[in-house]
PDB file of C-alpha atoms and ligand atoms in Angstrom:
ATOM      1  CA  MET A   1     -25.820 -28.430 -41.025  1.00  0.00           C
ATOM      2  CA  MET A   2     -21.704 -28.218 -41.145  1.00  0.00           C
ATOM      3  CA  GLN A   3     -22.555 -24.710 -40.912  1.00  0.00           C
ATOM      4  CA  LYS A   4     -25.079 -24.392 -37.766  1.00  0.00           C
ATOM      5  CA  THR A   5     -21.966 -26.845 -36.320  1.00  0.00           C
ATOM      6  CA  PHE A   6     -18.980 -24.437 -37.153  1.00  0.00           C
ATOM      7  CA  PHE A   7     -20.597 -21.363 -35.634  1.00  0.00           C
ATOM      8  CA  THR A   8     -22.010 -23.385 -32.605  1.00  0.00           C
ATOM      9  CA  LEU A   9     -17.942 -24.207 -32.058  1.00  0.00           C
ATOM     10  CA  ALA A  10     -16.655 -20.813 -33.003  1.00  0.00           C
ATOM     11  CA  ALA A  11     -19.187 -19.710 -29.701  1.00  0.00           C
ATOM     12  CA  LEU A  12     -18.030 -21.618 -27.340  1.00  0.00           C
ATOM     13  CA  LEU A  13     -14.345 -21.183 -27.835  1.00  0.00           C
ATOM     14  CA  PHE A  14     -14.877 -17.068 -27.918  1.00  0.00           C
ATOM     15  CA  ALA A  15     -17.849 -18.063 -24.955  1.00  0.00           C
ATOM     16  CA  ILE A  16     -14.280 -20.341 -22.662  1.00  0.00           C
ATOM     17  CA  ILE A  17     -11.688 -17.036 -24.432  1.00  0.00           C
ATOM     18  CA  ALA A  18     -14.211 -14.361 -23.008  1.00  0.00           C
ATOM     19  CA  PHE A  19     -14.355 -16.388 -19.860  1.00  0.00           C
ATOM     20  CA  ASN A  20     -10.920 -16.326 -19.155  1.00  0.00           C
ATOM     21  CA  SER A  21      -9.524 -13.359 -19.927  1.00  0.00           C
ATOM     22  CA  CYS A  22     -12.154 -11.877 -17.866  1.00  0.00           C
ATOM     23  CA  LYS A  23     -10.679 -14.541 -14.585  1.00  0.00           C
ATOM     24  CA  ASN A  24      -7.197 -13.408 -15.411  1.00  0.00           C
ATOM     25  CA  ASN A  25      -8.323  -9.620 -14.887  1.00  0.00           C
ATOM     26  CA  LYS A  26      -9.754 -10.276 -11.474  1.00  0.00           C
ATOM     27  CA  TYR A  27      -6.708 -12.276 -10.604  1.00  0.00           C
ATOM     28  CA  GLU A  28      -4.749  -9.017 -11.880  1.00  0.00           C
ATOM     29  CA  ALA A  29      -6.925  -6.580 -10.301  1.00  0.00           C
ATOM     30  CA  PHE A  30      -6.742  -8.918  -7.070  1.00  0.00           C
ATOM     31  CA  ASN A  31      -2.737  -8.826  -7.050  1.00  0.00           C
ATOM     32  CA  SER A  32      -2.899  -4.280  -7.319  1.00  0.00           C
ATOM     33  CA  ILE A  33      -5.150  -3.889  -4.701  1.00  0.00           C
ATOM     34  CA  CYS A  34      -4.258  -1.312  -1.808  1.00  0.00           C
ATOM     35  CA  ASP A  35      -6.424  -3.172   1.141  1.00  0.00           C
ATOM     36  CA  THR A  36      -6.219   0.577   3.121  1.00  0.00           C
ATOM     37  CA  THR A  37      -9.611  -0.793   5.525  1.00  0.00           C
ATOM     38  CA  ASN A  38      -7.322  -1.457   8.303  1.00  0.00           C
ATOM     39  CA  THR A  39      -5.454   1.470   8.660  1.00  0.00           C
ATOM     40  CA  LYS A  40      -4.884   1.477  12.555  1.00  0.00           C
ATOM     41  CA  PHE A  41      -2.340   2.946  14.848  1.00  0.00           C
ATOM     42  CA  SER A  42      -1.273   0.870  16.967  1.00  0.00           C
ATOM     43  CA  ALA A  43      -1.297  -1.982  14.187  1.00  0.00           C
ATOM     44  CA  VAL A  44      -0.894  -0.774  11.167  1.00  0.00           C
ATOM     45  CA  ILE A  45       1.169   2.615  11.307  1.00  0.00           C
ATOM     46  CA  ASN A  46       3.710   1.904  14.013  1.00  0.00           C
ATOM     47  CA  PRO A  47       5.262  -1.277  13.110  1.00  0.00           C
ATOM     48  CA  ILE A  48       5.472  -0.225   9.939  1.00  0.00           C
ATOM     49  CA  LEU A  49       7.631   2.582  11.174  1.00  0.00           C
ATOM     50  CA  THR A  50       9.361   0.349  13.826  1.00  0.00           C
ATOM     51  CA  ASN A  51      10.706  -1.452  11.416  1.00  0.00           C
ATOM     52  CA  LYS A  52      11.298   0.778   8.530  1.00  0.00           C
ATOM     53  CA  CYS A  53      12.409   4.268   9.960  1.00  0.00           C
ATOM     54  CA  LEU A  54      12.239   3.662  14.240  1.00  0.00           C
ATOM     55  CA  ALA A  55      16.840   3.034  13.527  1.00  0.00           C
ATOM     56  CA  CYS A  56      17.614   6.362  12.348  1.00  0.00           C
ATOM     57  CA  HIS A  57      14.673   7.070  14.031  1.00  0.00           C
ATOM     58  CA  ASN A  58      14.813   7.323  17.705  1.00  0.00           C
ATOM     59  CA  ASN A  59      14.153   8.971  21.394  1.00  0.00           C
ATOM     60  CA  THR A  60      18.298   8.593  21.404  1.00  0.00           C
ATOM     61  CA  THR A  61      19.624   8.838  17.359  1.00  0.00           C
ATOM     62  CA  MET A  62      17.161  11.346  15.399  1.00  0.00           C
ATOM     63  CA  ASN A  63      18.657  12.231  12.237  1.00  0.00           C
ATOM     64  CA  GLY A  64      17.495  15.397  10.917  1.00  0.00           C
ATOM     65  CA  GLY A  65      16.259  16.607  13.876  1.00  0.00           C
ATOM     66  CA  ILE A  66      12.780  13.720  13.409  1.00  0.00           C
ATOM     67  CA  ASN A  67      12.440  11.296  16.612  1.00  0.00           C
ATOM     68  CA  LEU A  68       9.327   9.030  15.189  1.00  0.00           C
ATOM     69  CA  GLU A  69       9.086   7.024  18.897  1.00  0.00           C
ATOM     70  CA  GLY A  70       5.850   6.481  20.023  1.00  0.00           C
ATOM     71  CA  TYR A  71       2.376   8.246  19.369  1.00  0.00           C
ATOM     72  CA  ASP A  72       2.803  11.937  19.758  1.00  0.00           C
ATOM     73  CA  ASN A  73       6.026  12.068  18.209  1.00  0.00           C
ATOM     74  CA  VAL A  74       4.416  10.200  14.990  1.00  0.00           C
ATOM     75  CA  LYS A  75       1.387  12.824  14.997  1.00  0.00           C
ATOM     76  CA  ALA A  76       4.101  15.934  15.798  1.00  0.00           C
ATOM     77  CA  ASN A  77       5.847  15.004  12.586  1.00  0.00           C
ATOM     78  CA  TYR A  78       3.099  13.446   9.930  1.00  0.00           C
ATOM     79  CA  ASP A  79       4.001  15.545   7.512  1.00  0.00           C
ATOM     80  CA  ALA A  80       7.831  15.380   7.465  1.00  0.00           C
ATOM     81  CA  VAL A  81       6.880  11.301   7.099  1.00  0.00           C
ATOM     82  CA  LEU A  82       4.364  11.491   4.209  1.00  0.00           C
ATOM     83  CA  ASN A  83       6.527  14.606   2.426  1.00  0.00           C
ATOM     84  CA  SER A  84       9.918  13.029   2.935  1.00  0.00           C
ATOM     85  CA  THR A  85       8.611   8.806   2.086  1.00  0.00           C
ATOM     86  CA  ARG A  86       6.199   9.994  -1.118  1.00  0.00           C
ATOM     87  CA  ALA A  87       9.105  11.717  -2.286  1.00  0.00           C
ATOM     88  CA  GLY A  88      10.637   8.582  -1.793  1.00  0.00           C
ATOM     89  CA  ARG A  89      14.172  10.237  -0.247  1.00  0.00           C
ATOM     90  CA  MET A  90      12.973   7.960   2.720  1.00  0.00           C
ATOM     91  CA  PRO A  91      13.241   5.736   4.338  1.00  0.00           C
ATOM     92  CA  LYS A  92      17.186   6.065   3.499  1.00  0.00           C
ATOM     93  CA  ASP A  93      18.098   2.264   2.738  1.00  0.00           C
ATOM     94  CA  GLY A  94      14.998   1.707  -0.265  1.00  0.00           C
ATOM     95  CA  PRO A  95      11.698   3.342  -0.583  1.00  0.00           C
ATOM     96  CA  LEU A  96       7.957   2.506   0.634  1.00  0.00           C
ATOM     97  CA  ASP A  97       5.973   0.430  -1.766  1.00  0.00           C
ATOM     98  CA  SER A  98       2.885   2.638  -2.640  1.00  0.00           C
ATOM     99  CA  CYS A  99       0.622   0.921  -1.506  1.00  0.00           C
ATOM    100  CA  THR A 100       2.345   1.248   2.322  1.00  0.00           C
ATOM    101  CA  ILE A 101       2.110   4.629   1.694  1.00  0.00           C
ATOM    102  CA  SER A 102      -1.626   4.573   1.124  1.00  0.00           C
ATOM    103  CA  LYS A 103      -2.190   3.749   4.625  1.00  0.00           C
ATOM    104  CA  ILE A 104      -0.246   6.133   6.249  1.00  0.00           C
ATOM    105  CA  GLN A 105      -1.699   8.582   3.878  1.00  0.00           C
ATOM    106  CA  THR A 106      -5.584   7.278   4.855  1.00  0.00           C
ATOM    107  CA  TRP A 107      -4.385   6.766   8.294  1.00  0.00           C
ATOM    108  CA  VAL A 108      -3.308  10.573   8.429  1.00  0.00           C
ATOM    109  CA  ASN A 109      -7.007  11.225   6.395  1.00  0.00           C
ATOM    110  CA  ARG A 110      -8.759   9.982   8.919  1.00  0.00           C
ATOM    111  CA  GLY A 111      -6.993  11.901  11.716  1.00  0.00           C
ATOM    112  CA  ALA A 112      -4.024  10.499  12.077  1.00  0.00           C
ATOM    113  CA  ASN A 113      -5.540   8.807  16.006  1.00  0.00           C
ATOM    114  CA  ASN A 114      -3.651   7.082  18.259  1.00  0.00           C
ATOM    115  CA  ASN A 115      -6.111   3.575  17.909  1.00  0.00           C
TER     116      ASN A 115
HETATM  117  C1  LIG B 201      19.794   3.981   7.896  1.00  0.00           C
HETATM  118  C2  LIG B 201      19.098   5.198   8.243  1.00  0.00           C
HETATM  119  C3  LIG B 201      17.304   6.045   7.569  1.00  0.00           C
HETATM  120  C4  LIG B 201      16.526   5.152   7.867  1.00  0.00           C
HETATM  121  C5  LIG B 201      15.855   3.945   7.792  1.00  0.00           C
HETATM  122  C6  LIG B 201      15.353   6.391   7.356  1.00  0.00           C
HETATM  123  N1  LIG B 201      15.552   7.253   7.878  1.00  0.00           N
HETATM  124 FE1  LIG B 201      15.399   9.649   7.386  1.00  0.00          FE
HETATM  125  N2  LIG B 201      16.911  10.409   7.625  1.00  0.00           N
HETATM  126  C7  LIG B 201      18.120   9.815   8.322  1.00  0.00           C
HETATM  127  C8  LIG B 201      18.852  10.935   7.878  1.00  0.00           C
HETATM  128  C9  LIG B 201      20.215  10.108   8.099  1.00  0.00           C
HETATM  129  C10 LIG B 201      18.286  12.020   7.163  1.00  0.00           C
HETATM  130  C11 LIG B 201      19.546  13.334   7.756  1.00  0.00           C
HETATM  131  C12 LIG B 201      18.729  13.948   6.408  1.00  0.00           C
HETATM  132  C13 LIG B 201      19.753  13.101   5.367  1.00  0.00           C
HETATM  133  O1  LIG B 201      20.931  12.800   5.754  1.00  0.00           O
HETATM  134  O2  LIG B 201      18.876  13.111   4.549  1.00  0.00           O
HETATM  135  C14 LIG B 201      17.346  11.701   8.033  1.00  0.00           C
HETATM  136  C15 LIG B 201      15.761  12.238   8.068  1.00  0.00           C
HETATM  137  C16 LIG B 201      14.496  12.722   7.768  1.00  0.00           C
HETATM  138  C17 LIG B 201      13.758  13.839   7.761  1.00  0.00           C
HETATM  139  C18 LIG B 201      13.709  15.042   7.432  1.00  0.00           C
HETATM  140  C19 LIG B 201      14.497  15.339   6.514  1.00  0.00           C
HETATM  141  C20 LIG B 201      13.542  15.222   5.534  1.00  0.00           C
HETATM  142  O3  LIG B 201      14.058  14.104   4.168  1.00  0.00           O
HETATM  143  O4  LIG B 201      12.148  15.699   4.686  1.00  0.00           O
HETATM  144  C21 LIG B 201      12.329  12.748   7.689  1.00  0.00           C
HETATM  145  C22 LIG B 201      11.537  13.331   7.932  1.00  0.00           C
HETATM  146  C23 LIG B 201      12.592  11.471   7.680  1.00  0.00           C
HETATM  147  N3  LIG B 201      13.874  10.618   7.744  1.00  0.00           N
HETATM  148  C24 LIG B 201      11.739  10.475   7.881  1.00  0.00           C
HETATM  149  C25 LIG B 201      12.248   9.071   7.714  1.00  0.00           C
HETATM  150  C26 LIG B 201      10.806   8.026   7.436  1.00  0.00           C
HETATM  151  C27 LIG B 201       9.152   8.381   7.639  1.00  0.00           C
HETATM  152  C28 LIG B 201      11.041   6.908   7.006  1.00  0.00           C
HETATM  153  C29 LIG B 201      11.074   5.519   7.485  1.00  0.00           C
HETATM  154  C30 LIG B 201       9.992   5.335   6.141  1.00  0.00           C
HETATM  155  C31 LIG B 201      13.048   7.022   7.445  1.00  0.00           C
HETATM  156  N4  LIG B 201      13.704   8.391   7.821  1.00  0.00           N
HETATM  157  C32 LIG B 201      13.869   5.887   7.492  1.00  0.00           C
HETATM  158  C33 LIG B 201      17.963   8.319   7.743  1.00  0.00           C
HETATM  159  C34 LIG B 201      17.095   7.051   7.805  1.00  0.00           C
END
């Protein structure tokens, strides 16, 4: 009788621990997922470049000869954009996080469209 109760409690404890560790894993996975469902130029990519690059790479200030203002200029430079951000050289004032770089990479992989 004692033994049965002990095993029941032990099983219950195990189930609770297992359940909670699953919950925690799911939570961590949720936090580290990079959502690249939407990589439209107008909604996602252009705003990233506008915020992070345009101060130094626009129609009048073209550091390193790179202009990232507007679709045509971005399309012409997407290799350089990927290389410089992946290497962490750009932006000058601190690297992009890996999810942001993944979004740019995914947009290029999908054809670098003006969408
Ligand atoms: C604070 C100013 C500044 C910002 C912001 C900035 N850049 Fe630059 N960038 C420069 C300067 C200055 C150069 C000239 C080369 C050098 O000094 O490294 C340059 C050069 C480049 C080059 C050519 C040389 C190389 O390293 O490949 C590329 C491509 C480039 N930038 C891309 C970007 C992208 C993409 C962003 C945004 C994610 C960005 N830059 C943000 C200042 C900036």
